[in-house]
mmCIF file of C-alpha atoms and ligand atoms in Angstrom:
data_model
loop_
_atom_site.group_PDB
_atom_site.id
_atom_site.type_symbol
_atom_site.label_atom_id
_atom_site.label_comp_id
_atom_site.label_asym_id
_atom_site.label_seq_id
_atom_site.Cartn_x
_atom_site.Cartn_y
_atom_site.Cartn_z
ATOM 1 C CA UNK A 1107 -0.108 0.046 -0.005
ATOM 2 C CA UNK A 1108 1.241 3.020 -1.060
ATOM 3 C CA UNK A 1109 1.348 6.125 1.555
ATOM 4 C CA UNK A 1110 -0.752 9.175 1.049
ATOM 5 C CA UNK A 1111 0.582 11.699 3.256
ATOM 6 C CA UNK A 1112 -1.426 14.687 1.930
ATOM 7 C CA UNK A 1113 -4.706 12.950 1.267
ATOM 8 C CA UNK A 1114 -6.847 15.461 3.083
ATOM 9 C CA UNK A 1115 -9.077 12.280 4.323
ATOM 10 C CA UNK A 1116 -5.992 11.242 6.222
ATOM 11 C CA UNK A 1117 -5.087 14.847 7.619
ATOM 12 C CA UNK A 1118 -7.420 14.773 10.283
ATOM 13 C CA UNK A 1119 -5.153 12.471 12.300
ATOM 14 C CA UNK A 1120 -1.846 12.793 10.709
ATOM 15 C CA UNK A 1121 0.914 13.617 13.434
ATOM 16 C CA UNK A 1122 3.823 15.460 12.326
ATOM 17 C CA UNK A 1123 6.474 16.455 15.188
ATOM 18 C CA UNK A 1124 9.900 17.388 15.731
ATOM 19 C CA UNK A 1125 11.738 15.370 18.055
ATOM 20 C CA UNK A 1126 15.354 16.526 19.493
ATOM 21 C CA UNK A 1127 17.803 13.760 19.965
ATOM 22 C CA UNK A 1128 20.305 15.145 22.825
ATOM 23 C CA UNK A 1129 23.052 13.639 25.240
ATOM 24 C CA UNK A 1130 26.673 13.684 25.976
ATOM 25 C CA UNK A 1131 29.089 12.631 23.314
ATOM 26 C CA UNK A 1132 29.298 9.023 22.331
ATOM 27 C CA UNK A 1133 26.043 7.712 23.790
ATOM 28 C CA UNK A 1134 24.761 6.591 20.578
ATOM 29 C CA UNK A 1135 22.434 9.445 19.027
ATOM 30 C CA UNK A 1136 23.283 9.428 15.645
ATOM 31 C CA UNK A 1137 23.154 5.362 15.478
ATOM 32 C CA UNK A 1138 19.551 5.824 16.585
ATOM 33 C CA UNK A 1139 18.666 8.677 14.356
ATOM 34 C CA UNK A 1140 19.979 6.292 11.564
ATOM 35 C CA UNK A 1141 17.945 3.265 12.676
ATOM 36 C CA UNK A 1142 14.911 5.184 13.129
ATOM 37 C CA UNK A 1143 15.289 6.530 9.507
ATOM 38 C CA UNK A 1144 16.444 3.416 8.056
ATOM 39 C CA UNK A 1145 19.623 4.873 6.139
ATOM 40 C CA UNK A 1146 22.802 6.638 7.353
ATOM 41 C CA UNK A 1147 21.996 10.392 7.529
ATOM 42 C CA UNK A 1148 24.397 11.040 10.337
ATOM 43 C CA UNK A 1149 27.964 9.734 10.752
ATOM 44 C CA UNK A 1150 28.862 7.351 13.595
ATOM 45 C CA UNK A 1151 31.931 6.642 15.094
ATOM 46 C CA UNK A 1152 33.580 5.166 18.388
ATOM 47 C CA UNK A 1153 35.210 8.779 19.130
ATOM 48 C CA UNK A 1154 33.293 11.301 20.904
ATOM 49 C CA UNK A 1155 32.007 14.685 19.422
ATOM 50 C CA UNK A 1156 31.740 13.224 15.717
ATOM 51 C CA UNK A 1157 28.676 15.197 15.050
ATOM 52 C CA UNK A 1158 28.954 18.666 14.572
ATOM 53 C CA UNK A 1159 25.476 19.927 13.229
ATOM 54 C CA UNK A 1160 21.671 19.538 13.939
ATOM 55 C CA UNK A 1161 20.993 16.852 11.178
ATOM 56 C CA UNK A 1162 17.258 16.189 10.630
ATOM 57 C CA UNK A 1163 16.648 12.774 9.889
ATOM 58 C CA UNK A 1164 12.832 11.894 8.907
ATOM 59 C CA UNK A 1165 10.845 9.013 9.066
ATOM 60 C CA UNK A 1166 7.449 8.800 7.521
ATOM 61 C CA UNK A 1167 4.388 6.300 8.045
ATOM 62 C CA UNK A 1168 0.927 6.193 7.013
ATOM 63 C CA UNK A 1169 -0.377 8.300 9.684
ATOM 64 C CA UNK A 1170 2.722 10.092 10.916
ATOM 65 C CA UNK A 1171 5.824 11.726 10.186
ATOM 66 C CA UNK A 1172 8.671 11.806 12.828
ATOM 67 C CA UNK A 1173 11.374 14.348 12.161
ATOM 68 C CA UNK A 1174 14.363 13.631 14.585
ATOM 69 C CA UNK A 1175 16.954 16.339 15.255
ATOM 70 C CA UNK A 1176 20.317 14.525 15.605
ATOM 71 C CA UNK A 1177 22.550 17.086 17.660
ATOM 72 C CA UNK A 1178 26.067 17.068 18.991
ATOM 73 C CA UNK A 1179 27.075 15.440 21.938
ATOM 74 C CA UNK A 1180 26.643 18.305 24.584
ATOM 75 C CA UNK A 1181 30.054 18.911 26.642
ATOM 76 C CA UNK A 1182 31.647 21.291 28.524
ATOM 77 C CA UNK A 1183 34.898 20.348 29.215
ATOM 78 C CA UNK A 1184 36.998 21.486 26.336
ATOM 79 C CA UNK A 1185 36.385 25.158 25.374
ATOM 80 C CA UNK A 1186 36.831 26.167 21.592
ATOM 81 C CA UNK A 1187 34.665 28.093 19.406
ATOM 82 C CA UNK A 1188 33.789 25.037 17.603
ATOM 83 C CA UNK A 1189 32.554 23.478 20.819
ATOM 84 C CA UNK A 1190 30.860 26.462 21.963
ATOM 85 C CA UNK A 1191 28.877 26.539 18.285
ATOM 86 C CA UNK A 1192 28.235 22.685 18.929
ATOM 87 C CA UNK A 1193 26.628 23.472 22.379
ATOM 88 C CA UNK A 1194 24.492 26.377 20.717
ATOM 89 C CA UNK A 1195 23.161 24.005 18.188
ATOM 90 C CA UNK A 1196 21.943 21.698 21.299
ATOM 91 C CA UNK A 1197 20.190 24.498 23.393
ATOM 92 C CA UNK A 1198 18.362 25.829 20.018
ATOM 93 C CA UNK A 1199 17.311 22.133 18.970
ATOM 94 C CA UNK A 1200 16.012 21.946 22.409
ATOM 95 C CA UNK A 1201 13.905 25.091 22.354
ATOM 96 C CA UNK A 1202 12.294 24.207 18.673
ATOM 97 C CA UNK A 1203 11.141 21.021 19.461
ATOM 98 C CA UNK A 1204 8.018 19.098 20.243
ATOM 99 C CA UNK A 1205 9.443 15.953 22.013
ATOM 100 C CA UNK A 1206 12.933 15.448 23.530
ATOM 101 C CA UNK A 1207 14.864 12.125 23.638
ATOM 102 C CA UNK A 1208 17.326 12.098 26.242
ATOM 103 C CA UNK A 1209 19.972 9.480 25.606
ATOM 104 C CA UNK A 1210 22.341 8.057 28.355
ATOM 105 C CA UNK A 1211 24.284 5.002 28.276
ATOM 106 C CA UNK A 1212 23.294 1.798 30.523
ATOM 107 C CA UNK A 1213 24.694 1.757 33.935
ATOM 108 C CA UNK A 1214 27.166 4.516 32.699
ATOM 109 C CA UNK A 1215 25.772 7.858 34.260
ATOM 110 C CA UNK A 1216 28.545 10.142 34.197
ATOM 111 C CA UNK A 1217 29.083 13.962 35.096
ATOM 112 C CA UNK A 1218 28.816 14.762 31.589
ATOM 113 C CA UNK A 1219 25.302 13.278 31.547
ATOM 114 C CA UNK A 1220 24.564 15.102 34.714
ATOM 115 C CA UNK A 1221 25.339 18.337 33.030
ATOM 116 C CA UNK A 1222 22.486 17.804 30.517
ATOM 117 C CA UNK A 1223 19.853 17.583 33.237
ATOM 118 C CA UNK A 1224 19.381 21.276 33.761
ATOM 119 C CA UNK A 1225 19.055 22.042 29.770
ATOM 120 C CA UNK A 1226 15.730 19.186 29.823
ATOM 121 C CA UNK A 1227 12.621 21.287 29.123
ATOM 122 C CA UNK A 1228 9.973 21.183 31.740
ATOM 123 C CA UNK A 1229 6.921 22.033 29.390
ATOM 124 C CA UNK A 1230 7.532 19.475 26.934
ATOM 125 C CA UNK A 1231 7.644 15.707 26.726
ATOM 126 C CA UNK A 1232 11.041 14.186 27.680
ATOM 127 C CA UNK A 1233 11.691 10.722 26.844
ATOM 128 C CA UNK A 1234 14.542 9.057 28.579
ATOM 129 C CA UNK A 1235 16.389 6.243 26.182
ATOM 130 C CA UNK A 1236 18.615 3.992 28.055
ATOM 131 C CA UNK A 1237 21.083 2.760 25.299
ATOM 132 C CA UNK A 1238 23.550 0.016 24.831
ATOM 133 C CA UNK A 1239 21.861 -2.383 27.067
ATOM 134 C CA UNK A 1240 23.726 -5.184 25.041
ATOM 135 C CA UNK A 1241 26.841 -3.960 26.920
ATOM 136 C CA UNK A 1242 24.895 -4.946 30.195
ATOM 137 C CA UNK A 1243 25.965 -8.418 31.014
ATOM 138 C CA UNK A 1244 23.860 -8.961 34.256
ATOM 139 C CA UNK A 1245 20.328 -7.973 33.166
ATOM 140 C CA UNK A 1246 19.274 -7.661 36.938
ATOM 141 C CA UNK A 1247 21.549 -4.751 37.126
ATOM 142 C CA UNK A 1248 19.417 -2.795 34.661
ATOM 143 C CA UNK A 1249 16.292 -2.274 36.820
ATOM 144 C CA UNK A 1250 18.070 -0.347 39.865
ATOM 145 C CA UNK A 1251 19.714 1.816 37.059
ATOM 146 C CA UNK A 1252 16.135 2.632 35.447
ATOM 147 C CA UNK A 1253 15.030 3.401 38.980
ATOM 148 C CA UNK A 1254 17.581 5.629 39.875
ATOM 149 C CA UNK A 1255 17.172 7.464 36.614
ATOM 150 C CA UNK A 1256 13.441 8.006 37.047
ATOM 151 C CA UNK A 1257 14.285 9.842 40.291
ATOM 152 C CA UNK A 1258 16.163 12.396 38.467
ATOM 153 C CA UNK A 1259 13.277 13.961 36.303
ATOM 154 C CA UNK A 1260 9.664 13.566 35.551
ATOM 155 C CA UNK A 1261 10.168 11.607 32.257
ATOM 156 C CA UNK A 1262 7.389 10.878 29.796
ATOM 157 C CA UNK A 1263 8.588 7.302 29.066
ATOM 158 C CA UNK A 1264 11.870 5.471 29.918
ATOM 159 C CA UNK A 1265 13.119 3.196 27.103
ATOM 160 C CA UNK A 1266 15.889 0.534 27.487
ATOM 161 C CA UNK A 1267 17.301 -0.702 24.238
ATOM 162 C CA UNK A 1268 20.297 -1.023 21.933
ATOM 163 C CA UNK A 1269 19.977 1.434 18.913
ATOM 164 C CA UNK A 1270 22.745 -1.011 16.914
ATOM 165 C CA UNK A 1271 19.636 -3.396 16.893
ATOM 166 C CA UNK A 1272 17.021 -2.194 14.504
ATOM 167 C CA UNK A 1273 14.225 -4.232 15.705
ATOM 168 C CA UNK A 1274 14.973 -2.937 19.231
ATOM 169 C CA UNK A 1275 15.005 0.918 17.878
ATOM 170 C CA UNK A 1276 12.162 0.717 15.552
ATOM 171 C CA UNK A 1277 9.987 0.203 19.006
ATOM 172 C CA UNK A 1278 10.331 3.919 19.597
ATOM 173 C CA UNK A 1279 8.182 5.394 16.863
ATOM 174 C CA UNK A 1280 5.003 3.837 18.462
ATOM 175 C CA UNK A 1281 6.291 5.131 21.706
ATOM 176 C CA UNK A 1282 6.506 8.944 20.477
ATOM 177 C CA UNK A 1283 3.383 9.113 18.200
ATOM 178 C CA UNK A 1284 1.075 9.999 21.234
ATOM 179 C CA UNK A 1285 3.487 12.999 21.840
ATOM 180 C CA UNK A 1286 3.286 14.418 18.312
ATOM 181 C CA UNK A 1287 0.864 17.121 17.701
ATOM 182 C CA UNK A 1288 -1.629 16.817 14.865
ATOM 183 C CA UNK A 1289 -0.362 18.267 11.467
ATOM 184 C CA UNK A 1290 0.420 17.828 7.940
ATOM 185 C CA UNK A 1291 3.901 16.425 6.862
ATOM 186 C CA UNK A 1292 6.711 18.940 6.452
ATOM 187 C CA UNK A 1293 8.851 16.736 4.347
ATOM 188 C CA UNK A 1294 7.765 14.237 1.150
ATOM 189 C CA UNK A 1295 7.342 10.780 1.706
ATOM 190 C CA UNK A 1296 10.771 9.700 0.246
ATOM 191 C CA UNK A 1297 12.585 12.763 2.126
ATOM 192 C CA UNK A 1298 14.954 11.555 4.379
ATOM 193 C CA UNK A 1299 17.167 14.523 5.656
ATOM 194 C CA UNK A 1300 17.182 18.044 5.173
ATOM 195 C CA UNK A 1301 20.932 18.083 4.372
ATOM 196 C CA UNK A 1302 22.045 18.556 0.810
ATOM 197 C CA UNK A 1303 23.902 15.582 -1.132
ATOM 198 C CA UNK A 1304 27.067 17.845 -0.773
ATOM 199 C CA UNK A 1305 26.834 18.235 2.741
ATOM 200 C CA UNK A 1306 26.542 14.265 3.222
ATOM 201 C CA UNK A 1307 29.484 13.757 1.101
ATOM 202 C CA UNK A 1308 31.518 15.968 3.145
ATOM 203 C CA UNK A 1309 30.401 14.282 6.273
ATOM 204 C CA UNK A 1310 31.188 10.648 4.931
ATOM 205 C CA UNK A 1311 34.500 11.815 4.526
ATOM 206 C CA UNK A 1312 34.886 13.251 7.910
ATOM 207 C CA UNK A 1313 33.684 9.796 9.205
ATOM 208 C CA UNK A 1314 36.197 8.088 7.386
ATOM 209 C CA UNK A 1315 38.908 10.549 9.173
ATOM 210 C CA UNK A 1316 37.510 9.796 12.528
ATOM 211 C CA UNK A 1317 37.626 6.107 12.246
ATOM 212 C CA UNK A 1318 40.353 5.857 10.374
ATOM 213 C CA UNK A 1319 42.969 8.407 12.267
ATOM 214 C CA UNK A 1320 44.312 8.113 15.635
ATOM 215 C CA UNK A 1321 43.154 10.267 18.615
ATOM 216 C CA UNK A 1322 44.050 13.889 17.984
ATOM 217 C CA UNK A 1323 43.666 14.135 14.030
ATOM 218 C CA UNK A 1324 39.811 14.043 14.156
ATOM 219 C CA UNK A 1325 39.231 17.071 16.250
ATOM 220 C CA UNK A 1326 41.757 19.210 14.180
ATOM 221 C CA UNK A 1327 39.892 18.250 10.735
ATOM 222 C CA UNK A 1328 37.214 19.797 8.612
ATOM 223 C CA UNK A 1329 35.911 18.841 5.360
ATOM 224 C CA UNK A 1330 34.392 20.968 2.544
ATOM 225 C CA UNK A 1331 33.109 20.133 -0.840
ATOM 226 C CA UNK A 1332 34.991 22.111 -3.754
ATOM 227 C CA UNK A 1333 33.176 20.117 -6.598
ATOM 228 C CA UNK A 1334 29.740 18.143 -6.873
ATOM 229 C CA UNK A 1335 28.923 17.959 -10.417
ATOM 230 C CA UNK A 1336 26.761 15.362 -12.342
ATOM 231 C CA UNK A 1337 28.720 13.551 -15.559
ATOM 232 C CA UNK A 1338 26.093 11.492 -17.021
ATOM 233 C CA UNK A 1339 25.085 8.754 -14.486
ATOM 234 C CA UNK A 1340 27.933 9.885 -12.225
ATOM 235 C CA UNK A 1341 28.600 12.068 -9.417
ATOM 236 C CA UNK A 1342 32.213 13.863 -9.806
ATOM 237 C CA UNK A 1343 32.943 14.783 -6.172
ATOM 238 C CA UNK A 1344 36.196 16.719 -4.968
ATOM 239 C CA UNK A 1345 36.924 17.270 -1.234
ATOM 240 C CA UNK A 1346 39.172 19.205 0.853
ATOM 241 C CA UNK A 1347 40.360 17.842 4.202
ATOM 242 C CA UNK A 1348 41.431 20.885 6.343
ATOM 243 C CA UNK A 1349 43.777 20.538 9.057
ATOM 244 C CA UNK A 1350 45.151 22.729 11.793
ATOM 245 C CA UNK A 1351 49.038 22.425 11.376
ATOM 246 C CA UNK A 1352 51.371 21.442 8.789
ATOM 247 C CA UNK A 1353 52.654 18.729 11.184
ATOM 248 C CA UNK A 1354 49.141 16.827 10.524
ATOM 249 C CA UNK A 1355 49.256 16.787 6.995
ATOM 250 C CA UNK A 1356 51.744 13.808 6.721
ATOM 251 C CA UNK A 1357 49.402 11.891 9.401
ATOM 252 C CA UNK A 1358 46.406 12.320 7.140
ATOM 253 C CA UNK A 1359 48.415 11.258 4.126
ATOM 254 C CA UNK A 1360 49.989 8.284 5.784
ATOM 255 C CA UNK A 1361 53.122 6.571 4.163
ATOM 256 C CA UNK A 1362 52.989 6.818 0.601
ATOM 257 C CA UNK A 1363 49.564 8.064 0.711
ATOM 258 C CA UNK A 1364 48.398 4.883 1.974
ATOM 259 C CA UNK A 1365 46.103 6.806 4.678
ATOM 260 C CA UNK A 1366 44.285 9.133 2.395
ATOM 261 C CA UNK A 1367 43.784 6.287 -0.045
ATOM 262 C CA UNK A 1368 41.803 4.061 2.229
ATOM 263 C CA UNK A 1369 40.052 7.251 3.479
ATOM 264 C CA UNK A 1370 38.960 8.102 -0.143
ATOM 265 C CA UNK A 1371 38.045 4.672 -1.182
ATOM 266 C CA UNK A 1372 36.039 3.561 1.853
ATOM 267 C CA UNK A 1373 34.241 7.209 1.536
ATOM 268 C CA UNK A 1374 33.666 6.454 -2.172
ATOM 269 C CA UNK A 1375 31.777 3.194 -1.256
ATOM 270 C CA UNK A 1376 29.622 4.834 1.234
ATOM 271 C CA UNK A 1377 28.770 7.842 -1.066
ATOM 272 C CA UNK A 1378 27.745 5.116 -3.936
ATOM 273 C CA UNK A 1379 25.514 3.451 -1.578
ATOM 274 C CA UNK A 1380 23.846 6.603 -0.817
ATOM 275 C CA UNK A 1381 23.514 8.318 -3.669
ATOM 276 C CA UNK A 1382 22.859 5.092 -5.256
ATOM 277 C CA UNK A 1383 25.196 5.848 -8.474
ATOM 278 C CA UNK A 1384 28.714 5.849 -9.386
ATOM 279 C CA UNK A 1385 31.015 8.412 -7.849
ATOM 280 C CA UNK A 1386 34.333 9.395 -8.724
ATOM 281 C CA UNK A 1387 35.990 10.852 -5.633
ATOM 282 C CA UNK A 1388 39.207 13.016 -5.306
ATOM 283 C CA UNK A 1389 40.670 14.243 -1.793
ATOM 284 C CA UNK A 1390 43.013 16.912 -1.158
ATOM 285 C CA UNK A 1391 44.673 17.405 2.216
ATOM 286 C CA UNK A 1392 45.118 21.493 2.916
ATOM 287 C CA UNK A 1393 46.439 23.126 6.184
ATOM 288 C CA UNK A 1394 44.361 26.032 7.658
ATOM 289 C CA UNK A 1395 45.955 27.046 10.789
ATOM 290 C CA UNK A 1396 43.565 27.342 14.203
ATOM 291 C CA UNK A 1397 40.476 27.030 12.261
ATOM 292 C CA UNK A 1398 38.719 25.248 15.326
ATOM 293 C CA UNK A 1399 39.402 28.284 17.587
ATOM 294 C CA UNK A 1400 38.529 31.117 14.791
ATOM 295 C CA UNK A 1401 34.915 31.811 14.757
ATOM 296 C CA UNK A 1402 34.917 33.279 11.059
ATOM 297 C CA UNK A 1403 36.371 30.103 9.770
ATOM 298 C CA UNK A 1404 33.960 27.984 11.807
ATOM 299 C CA UNK A 1405 30.897 29.918 10.030
ATOM 300 C CA UNK A 1406 32.979 29.344 6.704
ATOM 301 C CA UNK A 1407 33.305 25.645 7.166
ATOM 302 C CA UNK A 1408 29.504 25.630 7.965
ATOM 303 C CA UNK A 1409 29.587 25.041 12.030
ATOM 304 C CA UNK A 1410 27.050 28.011 12.672
HETATM 305 N N1 LIG B 1331 27.324 -1.747 22.002
HETATM 306 C C1 LIG B 1331 26.507 -0.733 21.517
HETATM 307 N N2 LIG B 1331 27.419 0.254 20.597
HETATM 308 C C2 LIG B 1331 26.692 1.286 20.317
HETATM 309 C C3 LIG B 1331 25.081 1.379 20.743
HETATM 310 N N3 LIG B 1331 24.949 2.292 20.076
HETATM 311 C C4 LIG B 1331 25.676 3.039 19.565
HETATM 312 N N4 LIG B 1331 27.051 2.420 19.558
HETATM 313 C C5 LIG B 1331 28.220 2.706 19.592
HETATM 314 O O1 LIG B 1331 28.318 3.937 20.224
HETATM 315 C C6 LIG B 1331 29.516 4.707 19.568
HETATM 316 C C7 LIG B 1331 29.070 6.279 19.340
HETATM 317 O O2 LIG B 1331 27.851 5.979 18.466
HETATM 318 P P1 LIG B 1331 27.346 7.675 17.733
HETATM 319 O O3 LIG B 1331 26.040 7.044 17.359
HETATM 320 O O4 LIG B 1331 28.573 8.065 17.100
HETATM 321 O O5 LIG B 1331 27.283 8.390 18.859
HETATM 322 P P2 LIG B 1331 26.622 9.795 19.348
HETATM 323 O O6 LIG B 1331 25.856 9.916 20.448
HETATM 324 O O7 LIG B 1331 26.146 10.322 17.944
HETATM 325 O O8 LIG B 1331 28.277 10.739 19.258
HETATM 326 P P3 LIG B 1331 28.618 12.172 19.040
HETATM 327 O O9 LIG B 1331 28.012 12.447 17.807
HETATM 328 O O10 LIG B 1331 30.082 12.209 19.116
HETATM 329 O O11 LIG B 1331 27.954 13.129 20.274
HETATM 330 C C8 LIG B 1331 29.853 4.084 17.819
HETATM 331 O O12 LIG B 1331 31.026 3.308 18.100
HETATM 332 C C9 LIG B 1331 28.512 3.263 18.029
HETATM 333 O O13 LIG B 1331 28.757 2.076 17.364
HETATM 334 C C10 LIG B 1331 24.403 -0.084 21.104
HETATM 335 O O14 LIG B 1331 23.290 -0.006 21.006
HETATM 336 N N5 LIG B 1331 25.297 -1.035 21.421
HETATM 337 MG MG1 LIG B 1332 26.707 11.564 16.448
#
């Protein structure tokens, strides 16, 4: 059966709402949004502070449209212009939505999680998602954790799950639906994000840098798209990986360019999957000193 999201007969009961997904870095926000959308609209890595923008991921069902706002992990430990911009993105997202999903990790409630509590709105439903329950070996330890979380705030719902298990994550829409306001769909039934293919291409490259380089490099890297052209049935894409210092460049390139080749080839495979067409990808590495502390460059690189 095809969806008729703008059919007036349906509109009386159609629900559309924006759901902010917030939490400290690395709790699994982007993993969850991707599972709910059914495609990779937001990049994921095992390193904290992977997400730098608010990215909308859209899920459309026969009688509801869920607009999930993935956000950067909120953190107050390190101060830079980039981190302040990321935190502003989180507080703005919280102000503009209908429902808040707050993610914490099962049995790992830290000081960084604690600092999110005062940001939670009192006048909107807040759903607590306790993620990564697959990592809790003794399941009987989960209940006391859920009980202690329930003491912290008046949550609308508490949902333990594993975002990496699609079936588990897909319990959420039905739980959220009662909290969405009635209204027409904002996005077309095939739309999955508000972000352009250009933006997604840059993010895919940034994900590979996060995954394939050591601890320091991901945080001194920004990615811009210099070329994005249709060439017959394929896309020709050229991106620049900006690093902070001359010394970072050889690390990103690797010996004999080994590293950058791997970043480019893994990124190309992901792009071809997401865009469903052949991609010719070129990647350059350039130096722009101090960009993460320069609010002008932060804007230029698209971190508003
Ligand atoms: N074991 C397990 N790992 C998970 C689960 N969900 C996410 N992860 C892992 O947790 C790490 C962080 O996931 P992300 O989705 O990037 O987390 P995030 O909250 O978006 O992180 P930032 O964007 O940095 O704030 C990745 O290595 C994921 O594979 C889960 O349910 N179980
Ligand atoms: Mg993320």
